[in-house]
Amino acid sequence: MTTSFDVITLMPQMFNALTIDGVISRAFENKLLELNLWNPRDFVDDIHQSVDDRPFGGGPGMVMMIDPILKALNKIKINHQDKDLGSSKVIYLSPKGNRFDHKKALELSNQDNLILICGRYEGIDQRFIDGWVDEEISVGDYVTSGGELPAMILVDAISRLIPGVLNKNDSYIQDSFYDGLLDHTQYTRSEEFKDLKVPDVLLSGDHKKIAMWRLKNSLYETFKKRPDLLKDRELTTEESRLLQEVIREQEHDSKKRK
Ligand code: 9D3
């Protein structure tokens, strides 16, 4: 089954970034994923008719008009009927939306199709949002130049969670956030770079010991850098013990260094 994304955007070329290389582009090649781009500019009657206009009430900037976006949306819906797709969620990327996170990505990865609407300028006419948008999503508390990069973040993060998109080795099961903890630290050759050594246990070949060290390291990374994540996650008895142990070890080490 193919998961498809229909994106309404004035800058469709930006989405080439998703398909030129990397794991996600392979899934598009294999038809596991499908990306359809719809430019509101193609839905105005002649090239002089615009897709944006000055805001009622005055003020700076321009606002995207309803009609070209709605025509694009209706074309998408007709296209879906032809393909026997059911009704789709319509998402507007917006600084006012709910913050995108792993939980939302998982939820959206269960949909057969998503319609993503990207704003430019000051955004789109509120009447379109009220009438046709199911959900507004933001990617964080900072301002981007439009909804395109945020939409690409959604497509990338959601796609990784769709079975078959990633190979077994980089399966999302191993991702940070999948189990609510940050990743353990990583090392590669050389074993010794100048006087900097790799933790001994990683060279031991003892897979059980390595797994235990990594869990302990992952717990400590989370404790140090994102303690808020630990509030949302119950620790098992063993995880609590490992975390207490590593906190004591680190305190001990930092005293030694003084
Ligand atoms: C908040 C700034 N707005 C008032 C001056 C103007 C504005 C600037 C840039 C309105 C929209 C945009 C374009 N950004 C998005 O459409 C957007 C976005 C974002 O800026 N930050 C985080 N997530 C998102 S999702 C879409």
PDB file of C-alpha atoms and ligand atoms in Angstrom:
ATOM      1  CA  MET A   1       0.000   0.000   0.000  1.00  0.00           C
ATOM      2  CA  THR A   2       1.361   3.411  -0.987  1.00  0.00           C
ATOM      3  CA  THR A   3       1.197   6.343   1.408  1.00  0.00           C
ATOM      4  CA  SER A   4       0.725   9.564  -0.496  1.00  0.00           C
ATOM      5  CA  PHE A   5       1.250  13.217   0.300  1.00  0.00           C
ATOM      6  CA  ASP A   6      -0.500  15.950  -1.663  1.00  0.00           C
ATOM      7  CA  VAL A   7       1.143  19.319  -1.077  1.00  0.00           C
ATOM      8  CA  ILE A   8      -0.320  22.677  -2.069  1.00  0.00           C
ATOM      9  CA  THR A   9       2.566  25.123  -2.500  1.00  0.00           C
ATOM     10  CA  LEU A  10       3.660  28.156  -4.504  1.00  0.00           C
ATOM     11  CA  MET A  11       7.209  26.735  -4.441  1.00  0.00           C
ATOM     12  CA  PRO A  12       7.002  23.100  -5.576  1.00  0.00           C
ATOM     13  CA  GLN A  13      10.697  22.984  -6.568  1.00  0.00           C
ATOM     14  CA  MET A  14      11.709  23.152  -2.915  1.00  0.00           C
ATOM     15  CA  PHE A  15      10.369  19.602  -2.478  1.00  0.00           C
ATOM     16  CA  ASN A  16      13.077  18.244  -4.783  1.00  0.00           C
ATOM     17  CA  ALA A  17      15.158  18.151  -1.620  1.00  0.00           C
ATOM     18  CA  LEU A  18      13.081  15.141  -0.482  1.00  0.00           C
ATOM     19  CA  THR A  19      13.563  13.130  -3.644  1.00  0.00           C
ATOM     20  CA  ILE A  20      17.150  13.760  -4.804  1.00  0.00           C
ATOM     21  CA  ASP A  21      18.809  11.364  -2.358  1.00  0.00           C
ATOM     22  CA  GLY A  22      18.695   9.559   0.951  1.00  0.00           C
ATOM     23  CA  VAL A  23      16.493   6.824   2.430  1.00  0.00           C
ATOM     24  CA  ILE A  24      13.255   8.728   1.882  1.00  0.00           C
ATOM     25  CA  SER A  25      13.957   9.301  -1.827  1.00  0.00           C
ATOM     26  CA  ARG A  26      14.407   5.527  -2.262  1.00  0.00           C
ATOM     27  CA  ALA A  27      10.938   4.945  -0.824  1.00  0.00           C
ATOM     28  CA  PHE A  28       9.517   7.374  -3.409  1.00  0.00           C
ATOM     29  CA  GLU A  29      11.382   5.487  -6.184  1.00  0.00           C
ATOM     30  CA  ASN A  30       9.990   2.164  -4.889  1.00  0.00           C
ATOM     31  CA  LYS A  31       6.448   3.591  -4.908  1.00  0.00           C
ATOM     32  CA  LEU A  32       6.108   2.989  -1.182  1.00  0.00           C
ATOM     33  CA  LEU A  33       5.578   6.725  -0.930  1.00  0.00           C
ATOM     34  CA  GLU A  34       4.063   9.164  -3.390  1.00  0.00           C
ATOM     35  CA  LEU A  35       4.420  12.943  -3.473  1.00  0.00           C
ATOM     36  CA  ASN A  36       2.091  15.121  -5.542  1.00  0.00           C
ATOM     37  CA  LEU A  37       2.688  18.856  -5.771  1.00  0.00           C
ATOM     38  CA  TRP A  38      -0.064  21.325  -6.562  1.00  0.00           C
ATOM     39  CA  ASN A  39       0.665  24.984  -7.325  1.00  0.00           C
ATOM     40  CA  PRO A  40      -2.240  27.406  -6.719  1.00  0.00           C
ATOM     41  CA  ARG A  41      -0.790  29.488  -9.549  1.00  0.00           C
ATOM     42  CA  ASP A  42      -1.808  26.719 -11.984  1.00  0.00           C
ATOM     43  CA  PHE A  43      -5.423  27.148 -10.859  1.00  0.00           C
ATOM     44  CA  VAL A  44      -5.919  30.792 -11.803  1.00  0.00           C
ATOM     45  CA  ASP A  45      -7.479  31.484 -15.186  1.00  0.00           C
ATOM     46  CA  ASP A  46      -4.733  33.564 -16.754  1.00  0.00           C
ATOM     47  CA  ILE A  47      -1.150  34.194 -15.697  1.00  0.00           C
ATOM     48  CA  HIS A  48      -1.966  37.767 -14.659  1.00  0.00           C
ATOM     49  CA  GLN A  49      -4.535  36.704 -12.105  1.00  0.00           C
ATOM     50  CA  SER A  50      -2.841  36.641  -8.758  1.00  0.00           C
ATOM     51  CA  VAL A  51      -2.749  34.151  -5.899  1.00  0.00           C
ATOM     52  CA  ASP A  52      -2.287  36.805  -3.190  1.00  0.00           C
ATOM     53  CA  ASP A  53      -3.669  40.229  -2.301  1.00  0.00           C
ATOM     54  CA  ARG A  54      -3.337  43.010   0.290  1.00  0.00           C
ATOM     55  CA  PRO A  55      -4.903  42.345   3.698  1.00  0.00           C
ATOM     56  CA  PHE A  56      -8.316  43.880   4.422  1.00  0.00           C
ATOM     57  CA  GLY A  57      -7.878  46.431   7.202  1.00  0.00           C
ATOM     58  CA  GLY A  58      -4.439  47.383   5.939  1.00  0.00           C
ATOM     59  CA  GLY A  59      -0.992  46.520   7.217  1.00  0.00           C
ATOM     60  CA  PRO A  60       2.155  45.053   5.723  1.00  0.00           C
ATOM     61  CA  GLY A  61       2.533  42.039   3.454  1.00  0.00           C
ATOM     62  CA  MET A  62       0.176  39.967   1.374  1.00  0.00           C
ATOM     63  CA  VAL A  63      -2.363  37.231   2.107  1.00  0.00           C
ATOM     64  CA  MET A  64      -2.964  34.126  -0.002  1.00  0.00           C
ATOM     65  CA  MET A  65      -6.434  34.186  -1.590  1.00  0.00           C
ATOM     66  CA  ILE A  66      -8.979  31.420  -1.021  1.00  0.00           C
ATOM     67  CA  ASP A  67      -9.993  30.649  -4.591  1.00  0.00           C
ATOM     68  CA  PRO A  68      -6.723  29.320  -6.093  1.00  0.00           C
ATOM     69  CA  ILE A  69      -6.059  27.162  -3.000  1.00  0.00           C
ATOM     70  CA  LEU A  70      -9.615  25.799  -2.994  1.00  0.00           C
ATOM     71  CA  LYS A  71      -9.402  24.968  -6.698  1.00  0.00           C
ATOM     72  CA  ALA A  72      -6.190  23.039  -6.036  1.00  0.00           C
ATOM     73  CA  LEU A  73      -7.831  21.227  -3.099  1.00  0.00           C
ATOM     74  CA  ASN A  74     -10.872  20.271  -5.200  1.00  0.00           C
ATOM     75  CA  LYS A  75      -8.602  18.922  -7.941  1.00  0.00           C
ATOM     76  CA  ILE A  76      -6.820  16.790  -5.338  1.00  0.00           C
ATOM     77  CA  LYS A  77     -10.162  15.452  -4.075  1.00  0.00           C
ATOM     78  CA  ILE A  78     -11.307  14.516  -7.604  1.00  0.00           C
ATOM     79  CA  ASN A  79      -7.950  12.842  -8.107  1.00  0.00           C
ATOM     80  CA  HIS A  80      -8.496  10.830  -4.907  1.00  0.00           C
ATOM     81  CA  GLN A  81     -11.969   9.699  -6.024  1.00  0.00           C
ATOM     82  CA  ASP A  82     -10.451   8.399  -9.272  1.00  0.00           C
ATOM     83  CA  LYS A  83      -7.913   6.447  -7.228  1.00  0.00           C
ATOM     84  CA  ASP A  84     -10.582   5.151  -4.790  1.00  0.00           C
ATOM     85  CA  LEU A  85      -8.898   6.881  -1.864  1.00  0.00           C
ATOM     86  CA  GLY A  86     -11.110   7.759   1.122  1.00  0.00           C
ATOM     87  CA  SER A  87     -11.303  11.226   2.611  1.00  0.00           C
ATOM     88  CA  SER A  88      -8.010  12.779   3.712  1.00  0.00           C
ATOM     89  CA  LYS A  89      -6.923  14.927   6.588  1.00  0.00           C
ATOM     90  CA  VAL A  90      -6.189  18.517   5.489  1.00  0.00           C
ATOM     91  CA  ILE A  91      -3.258  19.999   7.404  1.00  0.00           C
ATOM     92  CA  TYR A  92      -2.232  23.661   7.277  1.00  0.00           C
ATOM     93  CA  LEU A  93       1.375  24.301   8.298  1.00  0.00           C
ATOM     94  CA  SER A  94       1.156  27.343  10.542  1.00  0.00           C
ATOM     95  CA  PRO A  95       3.114  29.063  13.311  1.00  0.00           C
ATOM     96  CA  LYS A  96      -0.151  28.956  15.307  1.00  0.00           C
ATOM     97  CA  GLY A  97      -0.526  25.173  15.031  1.00  0.00           C
ATOM     98  CA  ASN A  98      -0.025  22.397  17.552  1.00  0.00           C
ATOM     99  CA  ARG A  99       3.662  21.613  17.938  1.00  0.00           C
ATOM    100  CA  PHE A 100       4.749  18.642  15.806  1.00  0.00           C
ATOM    101  CA  ASP A 101       6.335  15.769  17.752  1.00  0.00           C
ATOM    102  CA  HIS A 102       6.977  12.014  17.612  1.00  0.00           C
ATOM    103  CA  LYS A 103       3.500  11.187  18.890  1.00  0.00           C
ATOM    104  CA  LYS A 104       1.867  13.259  16.134  1.00  0.00           C
ATOM    105  CA  ALA A 105       4.207  11.730  13.517  1.00  0.00           C
ATOM    106  CA  LEU A 106       3.141   8.213  14.614  1.00  0.00           C
ATOM    107  CA  GLU A 107      -0.530   9.173  14.478  1.00  0.00           C
ATOM    108  CA  LEU A 108      -0.210  10.639  10.965  1.00  0.00           C
ATOM    109  CA  SER A 109       1.849   7.668   9.720  1.00  0.00           C
ATOM    110  CA  ASN A 110      -1.348   5.576   9.922  1.00  0.00           C
ATOM    111  CA  GLN A 111      -3.125   7.678   7.265  1.00  0.00           C
ATOM    112  CA  ASP A 112      -3.211   6.555   3.604  1.00  0.00           C
ATOM    113  CA  ASN A 113      -2.960  10.163   2.413  1.00  0.00           C
ATOM    114  CA  LEU A 114      -2.294  13.604   3.821  1.00  0.00           C
ATOM    115  CA  ILE A 115      -3.035  16.965   2.221  1.00  0.00           C
ATOM    116  CA  LEU A 116      -0.475  19.560   3.340  1.00  0.00           C
ATOM    117  CA  ILE A 117      -1.015  23.254   2.702  1.00  0.00           C
ATOM    118  CA  CYS A 118       1.970  25.604   2.716  1.00  0.00           C
ATOM    119  CA  GLY A 119       1.504  29.307   3.278  1.00  0.00           C
ATOM    120  CA  ARG A 120       3.739  32.074   1.948  1.00  0.00           C
ATOM    121  CA  TYR A 121       3.637  35.811   2.727  1.00  0.00           C
ATOM    122  CA  GLU A 122       1.551  36.503   5.867  1.00  0.00           C
ATOM    123  CA  GLY A 123      -0.411  33.266   5.478  1.00  0.00           C
ATOM    124  CA  ILE A 124      -3.774  32.324   4.006  1.00  0.00           C
ATOM    125  CA  ASP A 125      -7.259  33.863   4.299  1.00  0.00           C
ATOM    126  CA  GLN A 126      -8.777  32.718   7.628  1.00  0.00           C
ATOM    127  CA  ARG A 127     -12.027  31.693   5.906  1.00  0.00           C
ATOM    128  CA  PHE A 128     -10.153  28.892   4.126  1.00  0.00           C
ATOM    129  CA  ILE A 129      -8.730  27.672   7.437  1.00  0.00           C
ATOM    130  CA  ASP A 130     -12.165  27.764   9.088  1.00  0.00           C
ATOM    131  CA  GLY A 131     -13.895  25.994   6.230  1.00  0.00           C
ATOM    132  CA  TRP A 132     -11.469  23.407   4.889  1.00  0.00           C
ATOM    133  CA  VAL A 133      -8.574  22.776   7.295  1.00  0.00           C
ATOM    134  CA  ASP A 134      -8.778  19.882   9.787  1.00  0.00           C
ATOM    135  CA  GLU A 135      -5.613  20.654  11.722  1.00  0.00           C
ATOM    136  CA  GLU A 136      -2.935  23.356  12.025  1.00  0.00           C
ATOM    137  CA  ILE A 137       0.593  22.166  12.772  1.00  0.00           C
ATOM    138  CA  SER A 138       3.732  24.146  13.689  1.00  0.00           C
ATOM    139  CA  VAL A 139       7.279  22.783  13.783  1.00  0.00           C
ATOM    140  CA  GLY A 140       8.482  25.010  16.633  1.00  0.00           C
ATOM    141  CA  ASP A 141       8.640  28.457  18.115  1.00  0.00           C
ATOM    142  CA  TYR A 142      10.689  30.246  15.469  1.00  0.00           C
ATOM    143  CA  VAL A 143       9.718  31.850  12.175  1.00  0.00           C
ATOM    144  CA  THR A 144      10.435  30.189   8.819  1.00  0.00           C
ATOM    145  CA  SER A 145       9.901  31.916   5.463  1.00  0.00           C
ATOM    146  CA  GLY A 146       6.933  29.740   4.541  1.00  0.00           C
ATOM    147  CA  GLY A 147       5.232  26.422   5.198  1.00  0.00           C
ATOM    148  CA  GLU A 148       7.427  24.455   2.765  1.00  0.00           C
ATOM    149  CA  LEU A 149      10.341  23.534   5.029  1.00  0.00           C
ATOM    150  CA  PRO A 150       7.902  22.644   7.856  1.00  0.00           C
ATOM    151  CA  ALA A 151       5.896  20.452   5.407  1.00  0.00           C
ATOM    152  CA  MET A 152       9.107  18.688   4.375  1.00  0.00           C
ATOM    153  CA  ILE A 153       9.870  18.015   8.034  1.00  0.00           C
ATOM    154  CA  LEU A 154       6.463  16.332   8.377  1.00  0.00           C
ATOM    155  CA  VAL A 155       6.908  14.262   5.202  1.00  0.00           C
ATOM    156  CA  ASP A 156      10.382  13.134   6.309  1.00  0.00           C
ATOM    157  CA  ALA A 157       9.507  12.328   9.927  1.00  0.00           C
ATOM    158  CA  ILE A 158       6.205  10.584   9.056  1.00  0.00           C
ATOM    159  CA  SER A 159       7.751   8.574   6.202  1.00  0.00           C
ATOM    160  CA  ARG A 160      10.419   7.081   8.481  1.00  0.00           C
ATOM    161  CA  LEU A 161       7.640   5.498  10.541  1.00  0.00           C
ATOM    162  CA  ILE A 162       5.969   3.752   7.594  1.00  0.00           C
ATOM    163  CA  PRO A 163       6.849   0.028   7.443  1.00  0.00           C
ATOM    164  CA  GLY A 164       9.372  -0.739   4.686  1.00  0.00           C
ATOM    165  CA  VAL A 165      10.647   2.817   4.249  1.00  0.00           C
ATOM    166  CA  LEU A 166      13.731   2.244   6.375  1.00  0.00           C
ATOM    167  CA  ASN A 167      15.778  -0.927   6.164  1.00  0.00           C
ATOM    168  CA  LYS A 168      16.148  -3.097   9.276  1.00  0.00           C
ATOM    169  CA  ASN A 169      19.422  -1.496  10.307  1.00  0.00           C
ATOM    170  CA  ASP A 170      18.166   2.027  10.608  1.00  0.00           C
ATOM    171  CA  SER A 171      14.641   1.053  11.618  1.00  0.00           C
ATOM    172  CA  TYR A 172      12.905   3.713  13.648  1.00  0.00           C
ATOM    173  CA  ILE A 173      12.610   1.164  16.471  1.00  0.00           C
ATOM    174  CA  GLN A 174      16.201   2.154  17.264  1.00  0.00           C
ATOM    175  CA  ASP A 175      15.531   5.880  17.013  1.00  0.00           C
ATOM    176  CA  SER A 176      15.761   8.270  19.860  1.00  0.00           C
ATOM    177  CA  PHE A 177      12.212   9.242  20.960  1.00  0.00           C
ATOM    178  CA  TYR A 178      10.809   5.877  19.865  1.00  0.00           C
ATOM    179  CA  ASP A 179      11.226   4.749  23.453  1.00  0.00           C
ATOM    180  CA  GLY A 180      11.324   8.222  24.971  1.00  0.00           C
ATOM    181  CA  LEU A 181      15.072   8.416  25.624  1.00  0.00           C
ATOM    182  CA  LEU A 182      17.906  10.183  23.805  1.00  0.00           C
ATOM    183  CA  ASP A 183      20.359   8.049  21.813  1.00  0.00           C
ATOM    184  CA  HIS A 184      23.459   6.659  23.478  1.00  0.00           C
ATOM    185  CA  THR A 185      26.748   8.290  22.408  1.00  0.00           C
ATOM    186  CA  GLN A 186      28.518   6.904  19.321  1.00  0.00           C
ATOM    187  CA  TYR A 187      32.153   6.100  18.502  1.00  0.00           C
ATOM    188  CA  THR A 188      33.989   4.875  15.410  1.00  0.00           C
ATOM    189  CA  ARG A 189      37.623   4.353  14.432  1.00  0.00           C
ATOM    190  CA  SER A 190      40.253   5.075  15.414  1.00  0.00           C
ATOM    191  CA  GLU A 191      40.166   3.294  18.792  1.00  0.00           C
ATOM    192  CA  GLU A 192      42.573   5.962  19.917  1.00  0.00           C
ATOM    193  CA  PHE A 193      42.536   9.415  18.340  1.00  0.00           C
ATOM    194  CA  LYS A 194      45.482  11.385  19.735  1.00  0.00           C
ATOM    195  CA  ASP A 195      44.987  10.708  23.464  1.00  0.00           C
ATOM    196  CA  LEU A 196      41.209  10.271  23.196  1.00  0.00           C
ATOM    197  CA  LYS A 197      40.035   6.691  23.823  1.00  0.00           C
ATOM    198  CA  VAL A 198      36.808   4.850  23.036  1.00  0.00           C
ATOM    199  CA  PRO A 199      35.053   3.374  26.133  1.00  0.00           C
ATOM    200  CA  ASP A 200      36.656  -0.071  26.745  1.00  0.00           C
ATOM    201  CA  VAL A 201      33.358  -1.949  26.987  1.00  0.00           C
ATOM    202  CA  LEU A 202      32.510  -1.142  23.320  1.00  0.00           C
ATOM    203  CA  LEU A 203      35.655  -3.037  22.226  1.00  0.00           C
ATOM    204  CA  SER A 204      34.978  -6.041  24.511  1.00  0.00           C
ATOM    205  CA  GLY A 205      32.742  -7.980  22.102  1.00  0.00           C
ATOM    206  CA  ASP A 206      30.437  -8.767  25.056  1.00  0.00           C
ATOM    207  CA  HIS A 207      27.069  -7.891  23.508  1.00  0.00           C
ATOM    208  CA  LYS A 208      25.081  -8.111  26.739  1.00  0.00           C
ATOM    209  CA  LYS A 209      27.501  -5.797  28.522  1.00  0.00           C
ATOM    210  CA  ILE A 210      27.474  -3.390  25.571  1.00  0.00           C
ATOM    211  CA  ALA A 211      23.660  -3.259  25.529  1.00  0.00           C
ATOM    212  CA  MET A 212      23.669  -2.537  29.268  1.00  0.00           C
ATOM    213  CA  TRP A 213      26.291   0.226  28.873  1.00  0.00           C
ATOM    214  CA  ARG A 214      24.303   1.805  26.064  1.00  0.00           C
ATOM    215  CA  LEU A 215      21.061   1.815  28.051  1.00  0.00           C
ATOM    216  CA  LYS A 216      22.908   3.366  30.991  1.00  0.00           C
ATOM    217  CA  ASN A 217      24.543   5.954  28.714  1.00  0.00           C
ATOM    218  CA  SER A 218      21.194   6.723  27.061  1.00  0.00           C
ATOM    219  CA  LEU A 219      19.569   7.269  30.464  1.00  0.00           C
ATOM    220  CA  TYR A 220      22.380   9.608  31.503  1.00  0.00           C
ATOM    221  CA  GLU A 221      22.304  11.611  28.251  1.00  0.00           C
ATOM    222  CA  THR A 222      18.566  12.105  28.738  1.00  0.00           C
ATOM    223  CA  PHE A 223      18.997  13.032  32.411  1.00  0.00           C
ATOM    224  CA  LYS A 224      21.658  15.635  31.565  1.00  0.00           C
ATOM    225  CA  LYS A 225      20.240  17.127  28.348  1.00  0.00           C
ATOM    226  CA  ARG A 226      16.456  16.543  28.384  1.00  0.00           C
ATOM    227  CA  PRO A 227      15.306  15.843  31.959  1.00  0.00           C
ATOM    228  CA  ASP A 228      11.786  16.823  30.821  1.00  0.00           C
ATOM    229  CA  LEU A 229      11.636  13.569  28.800  1.00  0.00           C
ATOM    230  CA  LEU A 230      12.135  11.496  31.972  1.00  0.00           C
ATOM    231  CA  LYS A 231       9.030  13.044  33.525  1.00  0.00           C
ATOM    232  CA  ASP A 232       6.925  11.581  30.694  1.00  0.00           C
ATOM    233  CA  ARG A 233       8.432   8.109  30.913  1.00  0.00           C
ATOM    234  CA  GLU A 234       8.222   5.498  33.660  1.00  0.00           C
ATOM    235  CA  LEU A 235      11.624   3.918  34.370  1.00  0.00           C
ATOM    236  CA  THR A 236      11.825   0.180  35.103  1.00  0.00           C
ATOM    237  CA  THR A 237      13.502  -0.857  38.370  1.00  0.00           C
ATOM    238  CA  GLU A 238      16.636  -1.745  36.415  1.00  0.00           C
ATOM    239  CA  GLU A 239      16.659   1.565  34.515  1.00  0.00           C
ATOM    240  CA  SER A 240      16.337   3.519  37.794  1.00  0.00           C
ATOM    241  CA  ARG A 241      19.203   1.527  39.277  1.00  0.00           C
ATOM    242  CA  LEU A 242      21.395   2.146  36.201  1.00  0.00           C
ATOM    243  CA  LEU A 243      20.612   5.871  36.222  1.00  0.00           C
ATOM    244  CA  GLN A 244      21.394   6.225  39.954  1.00  0.00           C
ATOM    245  CA  GLU A 245      24.608   4.273  39.383  1.00  0.00           C
ATOM    246  CA  VAL A 246      25.791   6.428  36.475  1.00  0.00           C
ATOM    247  CA  ILE A 247      24.886   9.679  38.277  1.00  0.00           C
ATOM    248  CA  ARG A 248      27.040   8.571  41.239  1.00  0.00           C
ATOM    249  CA  GLU A 249      29.896   7.525  38.922  1.00  0.00           C
ATOM    250  CA  GLN A 250      29.824  10.860  37.086  1.00  0.00           C
ATOM    251  CA  GLU A 251      29.762  12.867  40.325  1.00  0.00           C
ATOM    252  CA  HIS A 252      32.708  10.816  41.534  1.00  0.00           C
ATOM    253  CA  ASP A 253      34.640  11.392  38.270  1.00  0.00           C
ATOM    254  CA  SER A 254      33.995  15.135  38.272  1.00  0.00           C
ATOM    255  CA  LYS A 255      35.451  15.382  41.828  1.00  0.00           C
ATOM    256  CA  LYS A 256      38.534  13.470  40.686  1.00  0.00           C
ATOM    257  CA  ARG A 257      39.095  15.956  37.837  1.00  0.00           C
ATOM    258  CA  LYS A 258      39.095  18.981  40.173  1.00  0.00           C
TER     259      LYS A 258
HETATM  260  C1  9D3 B   1       4.799  34.783  13.232  1.00  0.00           C
HETATM  261  C2  9D3 B   1       5.203  35.766  12.190  1.00  0.00           C
HETATM  262  N1  9D3 B   1       4.028  36.321  11.476  1.00  0.00           N
HETATM  263  C3  9D3 B   1       3.694  37.654  12.002  1.00  0.00           C
HETATM  264  C4  9D3 B   1       4.558  38.751  11.561  1.00  0.00           C
HETATM  265  C5  9D3 B   1       4.248  36.375  10.026  1.00  0.00           C
HETATM  266  C6  9D3 B   1       4.599  35.093   9.431  1.00  0.00           C
HETATM  267  C7  9D3 B   1       5.906  34.845   9.069  1.00  0.00           C
HETATM  268  C8  9D3 B   1       6.264  33.639   8.444  1.00  0.00           C
HETATM  269  C9  9D3 B   1       3.634  34.155   9.146  1.00  0.00           C
HETATM  270  C10 9D3 B   1       4.003  32.947   8.517  1.00  0.00           C
HETATM  271  C11 9D3 B   1       5.299  32.729   8.174  1.00  0.00           C
HETATM  272  C12 9D3 B   1       5.689  31.490   7.492  1.00  0.00           C
HETATM  273  N2  9D3 B   1       5.841  30.335   8.378  1.00  0.00           N
HETATM  274  C13 9D3 B   1       4.985  29.340   8.316  1.00  0.00           C
HETATM  275  O1  9D3 B   1       4.072  29.394   7.512  1.00  0.00           O
HETATM  276  C14 9D3 B   1       5.111  28.203   9.206  1.00  0.00           C
HETATM  277  C15 9D3 B   1       5.872  28.016  10.388  1.00  0.00           C
HETATM  278  C16 9D3 B   1       6.766  28.865  11.114  1.00  0.00           C
HETATM  279  O2  9D3 B   1       7.063  30.011  10.743  1.00  0.00           O
HETATM  280  N3  9D3 B   1       7.327  28.380  12.247  1.00  0.00           N
HETATM  281  C17 9D3 B   1       7.068  27.139  12.731  1.00  0.00           C
HETATM  282  N4  9D3 B   1       6.250  26.313  12.111  1.00  0.00           N
HETATM  283  C18 9D3 B   1       5.662  26.765  10.960  1.00  0.00           C
HETATM  284  S1  9D3 B   1       4.609  25.879  10.029  1.00  0.00           S
HETATM  285  C19 9D3 B   1       4.400  27.062   8.923  1.00  0.00           C
END
